[in-house]
Amino acid sequence: MDKTLNPSQERAIAHLSGPMQVLAGPGSGKTTVIVNRIQHLITVHQILPSSILVVTFSRAAAREMKERFLIKGDSYARQVTFGTFHSIFFGILKHAYGLRAEQILREDQQKEFLRQLIGKYAPDLSDDREFLEDILREISLVKGNGILPENYHSAGCPDQTFQKIFHGYIERCRQERMLDFDDMLVYCYDLLRQREDIRKGWQQRFPYILVDEFQDINTIQYQTVRLLAGYADNLFIVGDDDQSIYHFRGARPELMLNFTKDYPQAKQVLLDVNYRCSAQILEASQKMIQHNQHRFSKKITTPNPRGLPVQTLEFDNPHQQALYVLKGLQKWRESGGDAKDTAVLFRTRQEAGVLAELLVEYQIPFSMRDRLPNLYEHWIAKDYLSYLHLAEKPMRRQDFLRVMNRPNRYIARNAIYEKEVNLETLRIYYEDREWMCDRIDDLESDLKQICSLPPYGAINYLRHAVGYEGYLREYARLRGLDERDLSETADQIQESAREFQNLAQWETHMEEYTARLKEQAARMQQKPQGVTLSTLHSVKGLEYEKVWILNANQGTIPYKKAKLAAQIEEERRLFYVGMTRAKKELTLCHVRRQFEKEREPSQFLDEIR
C-alpha cells in the first residue's frame, strides 16, 4: 500500500466486504481513498473490475475520479463503471424499456412547459424569472423525496397554485412521452422495487458499490442504492455530514447520520487529517462547526504550519468592503501572487455585483462560478424604468400597461388601445366614474413629480409616496414570499441609481454593465482565469491560497429565512464549507450598514473566537 497514506486512509482502502461509512472532512483525501480502494479490490482481492460501480453527484466529479483511476490502473481500469446517479439510473431504464436520450427533457423544454402553465395558473407571476426557477426546484424536491404534492407546502406561491402547476407539468410530460431528470430517479426506483428479476440482475452485475459525497443524497437516491446493494450490502459510502449544504435541492443529511441504524454491521472510519488548511484556519472552522448538535463528533488535525490568524474585519458599507478586497487583490498580484489562487465568496449571487463592477473598472480578471444575475433585468427594475419613461413622455403603451396597476388603480386593459397613452383620453373613458378620474389625476401629478427628480429620488418617491412599496408587499403575500427579499432587491436597484443625475446616464450604465455581463458569461465557458467569485454553495470541493468571505452579517449568513434550529445548522455548515476552502489566508468581512439600514455581525463570527 502507498507509504504516503495515513492509518485511517489505509483502513478505509483495505475494507473488503460489507457496508462501510467513511467520514471525510475537508482536504482529507477522500478521492485518494476511493481510487486506491478500487485498485486494492482489483489487485489484492481479485475482484472483477466490471463488478465495481462508483456513483457521484456530478459529471465533473465522475470524470475526475475516472481519470485519476486510469492513471493508477492497468488495462482493467476501463472496465470499472463511473457515473452520476442520473447516468446510472438512465442506463438501467434504457436496458429495461429501450429509453432513448431524446426522450429526456432538456432544460429549455422544461422551462417552456412551465412558462405556459404559469401563464395559465399564475399569470401575475409570469414575468418573474425567479418564480420559474423556484417552481422548477420545488418540483424536483417533491419528486426526489417521494412527497405527495398535496402534502407539500410551497415556499413560492399558494399551495393550490403549485399543485395545479405540478400536475399540469406531469400531464404535459406524459402527453409528450418525455422524462425529466427526476423521473429517471423515481422510475428506476419503482422498476427495481417491483421487478425482482431485474433487481437481482443488477445486484449481480454490481456487487461492489462506492458512493461519493453521500451527505448530498436524497430519499429516492438512497432507497434505490439500497435496492442495488441488495443481499451483498457491499456499500462503501464516503462523505462529510458537516458539508451537507443542499437541503434546498432535496439532500437529507439525516440519511448519512442514520446510516448505521439501517446497517448496524457497518464499519466506520474517520479521515481525521486535513492536508489543505493551516492550523489556525482549521481550528477556527472546527470551533464553529462544533456548535451544531446533529453531527458526528470529530477531532481533525493537520500537519500544516499554524499560519496566519483568521482575520475578522468590519466595514462601513458594502462598497468599502469591496474596495478593501480590490486593494488586497492588487497587492497580491504586485507581490507575485496569481489571481487564480484567490477566491471571494458570497451567500447569494446578487452580492457579487458591487465587487464585479469594481473588478471590471480596474481591469482585474475574474471568473464566476455562478451566473451573475443582471439586476437591471429584474422585473422590479423594469417597473422603475417604465415609470421613469412615462414621466419623461411620450407615454408608451407597453410602459403604461406594465405599471398602471402597480399599485392597483383599477385601470382596465381595454381602456388603453393607442400606441401612445393620453391621460385626457383615459379621463374621457372613465368620465362617468369620478373616483377613477381622481386616480388618473393623482397618477399625472405623481409622474410630474418623478420627472423633476434624479433617478434615485424618483425611485424613492415612487416607492414611498406613490405606493409601490405597498404593491411589493401585496406581491410577496400573493407568492408566499418574505417581503424583505423584494424590498432588498428594490433597495439594490435604487442604490445603483444614486450616482446618476438623469435617466439617460443611468440607462447608459445599464447597457454597458449588461454588455460586460454577457462577456463574462462567454468567459465562463472557457478556462477560468483570475480571482474566483462564487457563492458558498458553488465552491464546495475547491481550494485556494487566499479566501475572503463577504457580508458575514445576520440576515445574510445565516440567511434571514433560516428560522428553525435545523436551518441554522445548515447555514453554519455552509459557512464551514467556505472557511475550509482557504489553505493559508482567510478573511471574514462584515458591514455596519447597508441600504441605509444598520446590520449586525453574523453570530458565527463569535463562535470562531
C-alpha positions as MATLAB code, in Angstrom:
seq = 'MDKTLNPSQERAIAHLSGPMQVLAGPGSGKTTVIVNRIQHLITVHQILPSSILVVTFSRAAAREMKERFLIKGDSYARQVTFGTFHSIFFGILKHAYGLRAEQILREDQQKEFLRQLIGKYAPDLSDDREFLEDILREISLVKGNGILPENYHSAGCPDQTFQKIFHGYIERCRQERMLDFDDMLVYCYDLLRQREDIRKGWQQRFPYILVDEFQDINTIQYQTVRLLAGYADNLFIVGDDDQSIYHFRGARPELMLNFTKDYPQAKQVLLDVNYRCSAQILEASQKMIQHNQHRFSKKITTPNPRGLPVQTLEFDNPHQQALYVLKGLQKWRESGGDAKDTAVLFRTRQEAGVLAELLVEYQIPFSMRDRLPNLYEHWIAKDYLSYLHLAEKPMRRQDFLRVMNRPNRYIARNAIYEKEVNLETLRIYYEDREWMCDRIDDLESDLKQICSLPPYGAINYLRHAVGYEGYLREYARLRGLDERDLSETADQIQESAREFQNLAQWETHMEEYTARLKEQAARMQQKPQGVTLSTLHSVKGLEYEKVWILNANQGTIPYKKAKLAAQIEEERRLFYVGMTRAKKELTLCHVRRQFEKEREPSQFLDEIR';
ca = [
       0.000    0.000    0.000;
       1.146    3.592   -0.718;
       3.548    4.756    2.012;
       2.152    8.312    1.899;
      -1.247    7.183    3.200;
      -2.164    7.759    6.841;
      -3.577    4.965    9.068;
      -7.250    5.965    8.701;
      -6.921    6.113    4.905;
      -5.284    2.682    4.933;
      -8.136    1.198    6.985;
     -10.734    2.523    4.554;
      -8.819    1.338    1.490;
      -8.271   -2.165    2.905;
     -12.009   -2.732    3.577;
     -13.266   -5.684    1.516;
     -16.889   -6.573    2.124;
     -19.988   -5.397    3.945;
     -21.100   -1.794    4.471;
     -18.621    0.922    5.434;
     -19.099    4.602    6.230;
     -16.101    6.863    5.635;
     -16.361   10.308    7.242;
     -14.143   12.502    5.092;
     -13.523   16.037    6.348;
     -12.337   18.886    4.090;
      -8.961   18.262    2.473;
      -8.711   14.752    3.917;
      -8.036   12.931    0.651;
     -11.394   11.239    0.047;
     -10.833   10.892   -3.710;
      -7.450    9.288   -2.971;
      -9.215    6.779   -0.710;
     -11.877    5.893   -3.303;
      -9.380    5.481   -6.154;
      -6.976    3.420   -4.040;
      -9.753    1.255   -2.655;
     -10.898    0.333   -6.185;
      -7.353   -0.616   -7.127;
      -6.977   -2.588   -3.880;
     -10.172   -4.571   -4.583;
      -8.912   -5.494   -8.036;
      -5.228   -6.167   -7.418;
      -5.282   -7.626   -3.898;
      -8.710   -9.304   -3.688;
      -9.034  -10.202   -7.402;
     -12.458   -8.543   -7.708;
     -13.584   -8.235  -11.339;
     -13.316   -4.541  -12.420;
     -16.644   -4.839  -14.252;
     -18.391   -5.666  -10.952;
     -17.474   -2.311   -9.362;
     -19.801    0.718   -9.558;
     -18.714    4.209   -8.481;
     -21.523    6.775   -8.127;
     -21.009   10.559   -7.913;
     -23.273   13.613   -7.944;
     -21.786   15.427  -10.934;
     -20.310   14.509  -14.302;
     -17.211   16.553  -13.477;
     -16.615   14.513  -10.295;
     -17.148   11.225  -12.145;
     -14.769   12.311  -14.914;
     -12.069   13.474  -12.468;
     -12.276   10.278  -10.430;
     -12.140    8.098  -13.537;
      -9.131   10.000  -14.894;
      -7.274    9.634  -11.585;
      -8.041    5.933  -11.522;
      -6.938    5.425  -15.128;
      -3.542    6.918  -14.263;
      -3.126    4.321  -11.497;
      -4.811    1.415  -13.259;
      -3.792   -1.059  -15.920;
      -5.731   -2.471  -18.854;
      -8.530   -3.453  -16.465;
      -9.179    0.162  -15.438;
     -11.717    0.993  -18.142;
     -13.974   -1.871  -17.062;
     -14.908   -0.100  -13.786;
     -18.168    1.849  -14.122;
     -18.084    5.513  -13.051;
     -21.206    7.653  -13.342;
     -23.679   10.041  -11.789;
     -26.915    8.848  -10.215;
     -28.757   10.059  -13.298;
     -26.479    8.369  -15.834;
     -26.505    5.055  -13.941;
     -30.273    5.092  -13.484;
     -30.778    6.109  -17.129;
     -28.701    3.090  -18.158;
     -30.931    0.781  -16.099;
     -34.100    2.264  -17.621;
     -32.621    2.145  -21.109;
     -31.867   -1.553  -20.689;
     -35.367   -2.304  -19.350;
     -37.521   -0.054  -21.528;
     -35.381    0.905  -24.505;
     -35.400    4.505  -23.286;
     -33.734    6.943  -25.703;
     -31.701   10.049  -24.865;
     -34.073   12.245  -26.906;
     -36.869   11.304  -24.506;
     -35.119   13.205  -21.686;
     -36.386   16.749  -21.329;
     -33.858   19.487  -21.975;
     -33.793   22.391  -19.534;
     -35.210   24.806  -22.129;
     -38.121   22.407  -22.791;
     -38.840   22.119  -19.076;
     -38.924   25.886  -18.717;
     -41.197   26.309  -21.730;
     -43.696   23.778  -20.313;
     -43.658   25.654  -17.002;
     -43.960   29.120  -18.603;
     -47.163   28.017  -20.273;
     -48.538   26.589  -17.024;
     -47.564   29.697  -15.038;
     -49.293   31.831  -17.668;
     -52.420   29.733  -17.151;
     -52.461   29.312  -13.369;
     -50.411   32.280  -12.091;
     -50.429   34.996  -14.783;
     -49.404   37.705  -12.300;
     -46.097   35.847  -11.826;
     -45.357   35.168  -15.486;
     -42.635   37.823  -15.824;
     -40.826   36.753  -12.648;
     -37.809   34.658  -13.699;
     -37.036   33.691  -10.117;
     -40.504   32.209   -9.703;
     -39.960   29.867  -12.645;
     -36.611   28.738  -11.189;
     -38.218   28.249   -7.757;
     -41.045   26.137   -9.194;
     -38.566   24.003  -11.132;
     -36.556   23.380   -7.961;
     -39.651   22.601   -5.876;
     -40.956   20.083   -8.410;
     -37.549   18.394   -8.275;
     -37.599   18.373   -4.467;
     -41.094   16.844   -4.336;
     -40.162   14.084   -6.773;
     -36.724   13.377   -5.286;
     -38.097   12.840   -1.791;
     -41.250   10.975   -2.710;
     -43.564   13.702   -1.372;
     -47.199   13.893   -2.464;
     -47.744   17.389   -3.925;
     -50.897   17.676   -1.795;
     -48.703   17.303    1.314;
     -46.107   19.851    0.164;
     -46.094   23.478    1.291;
     -44.697   25.673   -1.480;
     -42.377   28.493   -0.482;
     -43.056   30.459   -3.667;
     -46.825   30.522   -4.265;
     -50.153   29.371   -2.785;
     -50.252   25.591   -2.366;
     -53.214   25.190   -4.729;
     -51.344   27.073   -7.454;
     -48.286   24.857   -7.004;
     -50.422   21.705   -7.184;
     -52.076   22.862  -10.429;
     -48.708   23.654  -11.996;
     -47.196   20.379  -10.722;
     -49.991   18.166  -12.058;
     -50.128   20.160  -15.301;
     -46.385   19.614  -15.772;
     -46.672   15.854  -15.072;
     -49.543   15.560  -17.555;
     -47.656   17.518  -20.239;
     -44.611   15.239  -19.838;
     -46.864   12.186  -20.222;
     -48.528   13.605  -23.333;
     -45.140   14.274  -24.900;
     -43.790   10.888  -23.688;
     -40.852   12.685  -22.077;
     -38.988   12.254  -18.772;
     -37.117   14.844  -16.758;
     -34.022   14.073  -14.666;
     -36.040   13.426  -11.519;
     -38.303   10.981  -13.350;
     -35.230    8.860  -14.046;
     -34.695    8.501  -10.290;
     -38.339    7.774   -9.494;
     -38.902    5.346  -12.388;
     -35.675    3.479  -11.678;
     -36.640    3.062   -8.017;
     -40.104    1.809   -8.994;
     -38.611   -0.610  -11.532;
     -36.140   -2.170   -9.089;
     -38.741   -2.333   -6.326;
     -41.386   -4.011   -8.471;
     -39.288   -6.303  -10.675;
     -37.291   -8.803   -8.618;
     -35.733  -10.373  -11.736;
     -34.354   -7.050  -12.951;
     -33.235   -6.071   -9.453;
     -31.297   -9.321   -8.969;
     -29.693   -8.935  -12.371;
     -28.227   -5.540  -11.475;
     -27.252   -6.710   -7.980;
     -25.213   -9.500   -9.582;
     -23.732   -7.085  -12.112;
     -22.518   -4.622   -9.426;
     -21.826   -6.414   -6.115;
     -19.429   -3.607   -5.102;
     -20.847   -0.066   -4.907;
     -18.992    3.089   -3.841;
     -20.874    6.384   -3.364;
     -19.087    9.745   -3.159;
     -20.455   12.884   -1.396;
     -23.026   10.737    0.399;
     -24.134   13.660    2.567;
     -25.888   15.114   -0.527;
     -28.104   12.078   -1.183;
     -31.894   12.401   -1.299;
     -34.537    9.874   -0.289;
     -35.171    8.305   -3.721;
     -31.457    8.022   -4.483;
     -30.788    6.342   -1.139;
     -33.656    3.877   -1.464;
     -32.542    2.953   -4.988;
     -28.910    2.462   -3.945;
     -30.072    0.196   -1.110;
     -32.014   -1.898   -3.626;
     -28.933   -2.139   -5.860;
     -26.706   -3.109   -2.926;
     -29.150   -5.892   -2.096;
     -28.106   -9.008   -0.282;
     -24.330   -8.387   -0.532;
     -24.528   -4.998    1.184;
     -21.068   -4.110   -0.136;
     -21.942   -0.441    0.124;
     -18.974    1.870    0.661;
     -20.136    5.431    1.319;
     -17.880    8.468    1.596;
     -18.971   11.916    2.747;
     -18.939   14.586    5.427;
     -22.090   15.378    7.369;
     -20.537   18.778    8.200;
     -20.623   19.658    4.493;
     -24.265   18.829    3.785;
     -25.458   22.130    2.269;
     -28.012   21.205   -0.408;
     -31.234   20.772    1.565;
     -32.943   23.130   -0.915;
     -32.185   20.559   -3.644;
     -33.547   17.705   -1.565;
     -30.370   16.484    0.185;
     -31.099   14.785    3.504;
     -28.077   14.755    5.875;
     -30.018   12.587    8.314;
     -29.654    9.704    5.833;
     -25.921    9.724    6.464;
     -26.341   10.281   10.185;
     -28.688    7.277   10.388;
     -26.696    5.004    8.074;
     -25.510    2.790   10.926;
     -29.129    2.337   12.054;
     -30.015    0.972    8.616;
     -26.762   -1.007    8.545;
     -25.910   -1.933   12.188;
     -22.994   -4.067   10.976;
     -21.407   -1.135    9.122;
     -17.826   -0.235    9.925;
     -16.870    3.431   10.271;
     -13.619    5.263    9.538;
     -12.872    8.938   10.134;
     -10.371   10.539    7.765;
      -9.042   12.787   10.503;
      -6.149   14.601    8.815;
      -6.759   17.832    6.898;
      -3.986   18.368    4.343;
      -5.400   21.625    2.988;
      -5.780   24.261    5.706;
      -3.292   25.926    8.008;
      -3.688   25.017   11.687;
      -5.295   28.367   12.580;
      -7.890   28.127    9.798;
      -8.683   24.530   10.758;
      -9.033   25.387   14.470;
     -11.349   28.345   13.789;
     -13.593   26.295   11.494;
     -13.703   23.398   13.983;
     -14.683   25.704   16.852;
     -17.615   26.981   14.832;
     -18.948   23.702   13.425;
     -18.924   22.132   16.890;
     -21.889   24.374   17.751;
     -24.023   22.069   15.571;
     -25.854   19.466   17.629;
     -26.777   16.960   14.899;
     -23.420   15.734   13.611;
     -20.773   13.108   14.110;
     -18.256   14.254   16.710;
     -14.808   14.588   15.115;
     -11.288   15.594   16.064;
      -9.381   16.650   12.980;
      -5.698   17.584   12.865;
      -3.325   18.946   10.232;
       0.400   18.552    9.571;
       0.459   22.086    8.131;
       2.071   25.129    9.868;
      -0.073   27.301   12.171;
      -0.022   30.090    9.606;
      -1.714   33.474    9.816;
      -4.650   34.147   12.177;
      -8.135   34.236   10.631;
      -8.946   37.943   10.109;
     -12.366   39.356   11.011;
     -12.907   42.869    9.621;
     -15.761   45.371    9.815;
     -16.568   47.938    7.086;
     -18.998   50.817    6.992;
     -20.832   49.554    3.883;
     -20.576   47.009    1.037;
     -18.746   49.475   -1.234;
     -15.973   49.991    1.346;
     -15.810   46.220    1.803;
     -15.420   45.691   -1.963;
     -12.713   48.389   -2.161;
     -10.732   46.580    0.550;
     -10.880   43.306   -1.407;
      -9.886   45.137   -4.598;
      -6.794   46.579   -2.901;
      -5.980   43.171   -1.414;
      -6.105   41.598   -4.872;
      -3.921   44.331   -6.324;
      -1.373   43.827   -3.538;
      -1.470   40.047   -4.033;
      -0.713   40.403   -7.751;
       2.000   43.015   -7.193;
       3.760   40.636   -4.768;
       3.849   37.928   -7.446;
       0.721   36.020   -6.459;
      -1.524   34.507   -9.119;
      -5.125   35.756   -9.004;
      -6.412   32.251   -9.803;
      -5.199   31.176   -6.340;
      -7.693   33.549   -4.689;
     -11.450   33.482   -4.171;
     -14.138   35.863   -2.913;
     -17.211   34.107   -1.549;
     -20.809   35.280   -1.023;
     -24.002   33.768    0.370;
     -26.060   34.765   -2.702;
     -25.249   35.577   -6.338;
     -26.679   39.078   -6.067;
     -23.994   40.140   -3.575;
     -21.212   39.779   -6.167;
     -22.412   42.753   -8.244;
     -20.633   45.542   -6.307;
     -17.238   43.832   -6.451;
     -17.695   42.630  -10.050;
     -18.230   46.201  -11.253;
     -15.056   47.336   -9.447;
     -13.003   44.486  -10.899;
     -14.180   45.376  -14.398;
     -13.355   49.049  -13.819;
      -9.814   48.242  -12.582;
      -9.261   45.515  -15.199;
      -8.625   42.698  -12.736;
      -9.518   39.361  -14.362;
     -12.132   37.248  -12.607;
     -14.304   34.233  -13.254;
     -17.715   33.454  -11.834;
     -18.682   30.031  -10.513;
     -22.334   31.131  -10.797;
     -24.138   33.112  -13.459;
     -24.164   36.653  -12.107;
     -27.779   37.846  -12.304;
     -28.363   41.111  -14.098;
     -30.039   43.319  -11.521;
     -31.408   45.512  -14.306;
     -33.316   42.615  -15.886;
     -35.310   42.037  -12.695;
     -38.990   42.850  -13.077;
     -38.743   45.491  -10.327;
     -36.066   47.335  -12.341;
     -38.321   47.146  -15.405;
     -41.170   48.633  -13.357;
     -38.938   51.506  -12.214;
     -37.846   52.218  -15.768;
     -41.401   52.148  -17.073;
     -42.418   54.801  -14.528;
     -39.388   56.952  -15.371;
     -40.102   56.660  -19.100;
     -43.762   57.596  -18.591;
     -42.680   60.670  -16.627;
     -40.488   61.893  -19.489;
     -43.167   61.341  -22.165;
     -44.339   60.303  -24.685;
     -46.216   57.704  -22.677;
     -45.656   54.419  -24.491;
     -48.427   51.852  -24.279;
     -46.137   48.985  -23.182;
     -44.759   51.074  -20.279;
     -48.223   52.147  -19.190;
     -49.688   48.635  -19.328;
     -46.796   47.365  -17.231;
     -47.277   49.687  -14.242;
     -50.756   51.166  -14.493;
     -51.923   48.815  -11.703;
     -48.673   48.669   -9.725;
     -50.086   49.748   -7.246;
     -53.623   48.863   -8.288;
     -55.572   51.791   -9.791;
     -58.273   49.552  -11.304;
     -57.474   50.733  -14.828;
     -58.863   48.292  -17.422;
     -56.501   46.994  -20.089;
     -59.070   47.603  -22.853;
     -59.072   51.311  -21.922;
     -55.542   51.533  -23.371;
     -55.701   50.987  -27.120;
     -53.315   53.554  -28.639;
     -49.525   53.206  -29.049;
     -49.094   56.395  -27.037;
     -51.250   56.886  -23.968;
     -53.077   60.170  -23.431;
     -54.359   60.683  -19.880;
     -57.067   63.074  -21.120;
     -58.418   60.303  -23.361;
     -58.347   58.000  -20.358;
     -60.341   60.517  -18.324;
     -62.994   60.613  -21.063;
     -63.168   56.804  -20.969;
     -63.889   56.983  -17.220;
     -65.916   60.236  -17.241;
     -68.892   58.575  -15.571;
     -66.703   57.402  -12.648;
     -65.370   60.387  -10.772;
     -63.290   58.249   -8.394;
     -61.380   56.811  -11.374;
     -60.723   60.297  -12.728;
     -59.293   61.213   -9.326;
     -56.911   58.291   -9.588;
     -55.795   59.379  -13.062;
     -55.243   62.925  -11.705;
     -53.092   61.503   -8.906;
     -51.070   59.465  -11.419;
     -50.449   62.529  -13.560;
     -49.354   64.524  -10.519;
     -47.018   61.696   -9.432;
     -45.425   61.472  -12.892;
     -44.747   65.215  -12.886;
     -43.038   64.880   -9.507;
     -40.983   61.905  -10.700;
     -39.910   63.834  -13.802;
     -38.447   66.617  -11.630;
     -36.168   64.261   -9.666;
     -32.909   62.389  -10.436;
     -33.357   58.591  -10.707;
     -32.540   57.831   -7.051;
     -35.006   60.425   -5.748;
     -37.621   59.430   -8.324;
     -37.493   55.809   -7.201;
     -37.675   56.857   -3.560;
     -40.789   58.914   -4.326;
     -42.282   56.052   -6.340;
     -41.779   53.569   -3.512;
     -42.927   55.661   -0.580;
     -45.269   58.331   -1.989;
     -46.856   56.573   -4.959;
     -47.299   53.320   -3.034;
     -45.049   50.926   -4.970;
     -43.682   49.554   -1.681;
     -47.226   48.531   -0.755;
     -47.549   46.778   -4.121;
     -44.359   44.786   -3.353;
     -45.818   43.728   -0.002;
     -49.001   42.554   -1.736;
     -46.960   40.691   -4.377;
     -44.947   38.982   -1.624;
     -48.176   37.937    0.086;
     -49.530   36.536   -3.191;
     -46.401   34.435   -3.738;
     -45.910   33.498   -0.101;
     -42.530   35.253   -0.081;
     -40.681   37.085    2.638;
     -41.376   40.711    1.708;
     -37.861   41.629    2.863;
     -36.458   39.772   -0.160;
     -38.321   42.005   -2.605;
     -37.576   45.098   -0.550;
     -33.872   44.247   -0.607;
     -33.894   43.856   -4.387;
     -35.728   47.172   -4.671;
     -33.043   48.721   -2.416;
     -30.216   47.344   -4.569;
     -31.675   48.746   -7.762;
     -32.384   52.106   -6.144;
     -28.859   52.265   -4.694;
     -27.361   51.643   -8.144;
     -29.123   54.799   -9.397;
     -27.660   57.051   -6.690;
     -24.663   58.397   -8.649;
     -26.561   59.301  -11.845;
     -28.087   62.711  -12.454;
     -30.628   61.692  -15.072;
     -32.293   58.682  -16.661;
     -30.103   58.762  -19.784;
     -26.912   58.381  -17.734;
     -28.372   55.537  -15.702;
     -29.586   53.683  -18.801;
     -26.168   54.071  -20.444;
     -24.622   52.483  -17.359;
     -27.170   49.643  -17.528;
     -26.339   48.958  -21.183;
     -22.592   48.917  -20.511;
     -22.984   46.679  -17.466;
     -25.245   44.266  -19.397;
     -22.629   44.047  -22.168;
     -19.922   43.250  -19.583;
     -22.062   40.511  -18.067;
     -22.502   38.912  -21.491;
     -18.736   38.983  -21.974;
     -18.301   37.415  -18.534;
     -20.868   34.703  -19.340;
     -18.902   33.877  -22.505;
     -15.674   33.666  -20.496;
     -17.328   31.204  -18.095;
     -17.433   28.719  -20.989;
     -13.658   28.951  -21.294;
     -10.880   28.057  -18.867;
     -11.332   30.052  -15.615;
      -8.939   32.978  -15.213;
      -8.215   35.410  -12.409;
      -9.835   35.603   -8.990;
     -12.859   33.341   -8.461;
     -16.154   34.959   -7.395;
     -18.547   32.347   -6.095;
     -21.446   31.618   -3.815;
     -20.639   29.406   -0.844;
     -22.759   26.647   -2.374;
     -20.849   26.555   -5.664;
     -17.316   26.494   -4.241;
     -17.603   23.148   -2.447;
     -14.750   20.807   -3.357;
     -12.362   23.597   -4.385;
      -9.419   25.210   -2.598;
      -7.464   28.485   -2.780;
      -4.411   30.029   -1.163;
      -6.320   33.159   -0.091;
     -10.055   33.492    0.561;
     -12.359   36.392    1.502;
     -15.917   35.732    2.695;
     -18.028   38.895    2.409;
     -21.175   40.097    4.194;
     -20.821   37.836    7.233;
     -23.868   39.537    8.746;
     -27.040   38.344   10.458;
     -29.690   38.012    7.777;
     -27.119   37.131    5.133;
     -25.171   34.309    6.766;
     -27.126   32.838    8.468;
     -29.705   33.777    5.844;
     -32.795   35.609    7.006;
     -35.082   32.715    6.024;
     -33.285   30.361    8.412;
     -35.525   30.313   11.496;
     -35.521   26.725   12.732;
     -32.578   25.115   14.529;
     -32.032   22.696   11.615;
     -31.892   25.624    9.170;
     -29.346   27.482   11.306;
     -27.247   24.320   11.427;
     -27.234   24.106    7.623;
     -26.211   27.771    7.397;
     -23.361   27.006    9.815;
     -22.291   24.091    7.619;
     -22.353   26.414    4.615;
     -20.065   28.906    6.360;
     -17.836   25.990    7.382;
     -17.525   24.941    3.735;
     -16.496   28.497    2.816;
     -13.902   28.750    5.593;
     -12.300   25.413    4.715;
     -11.683   26.430    1.098;
      -8.741   28.549    2.368;
      -5.309   26.984    2.533;
      -3.227   29.814    4.009;
      -5.179   33.088    4.368;
      -8.804   33.616    5.378;
     -10.537   36.969    5.850;
     -14.125   37.240    7.116;
     -15.797   40.584    6.389;
     -18.997   42.178    7.627;
     -20.611   45.618    7.244;
     -22.149   48.111    9.676;
     -24.867   49.325    7.347;
     -26.423   48.522    4.002;
     -29.094   50.445    2.078;
     -29.096   52.973    4.948;
     -30.039   50.225    7.436;
     -27.951   49.007   10.368;
     -26.534   45.478   10.094;
     -25.354   43.108   12.823;
     -22.305   40.823   12.518;
     -23.023   37.119   11.969;
     -23.436   35.015   15.089;
     -20.908   32.622   13.528;
     -18.112   35.174   13.964;
     -18.428   34.916   17.749;
     -18.234   31.135   17.514;
     -14.790   31.020   15.886;
     -13.061   33.034   18.626;
];
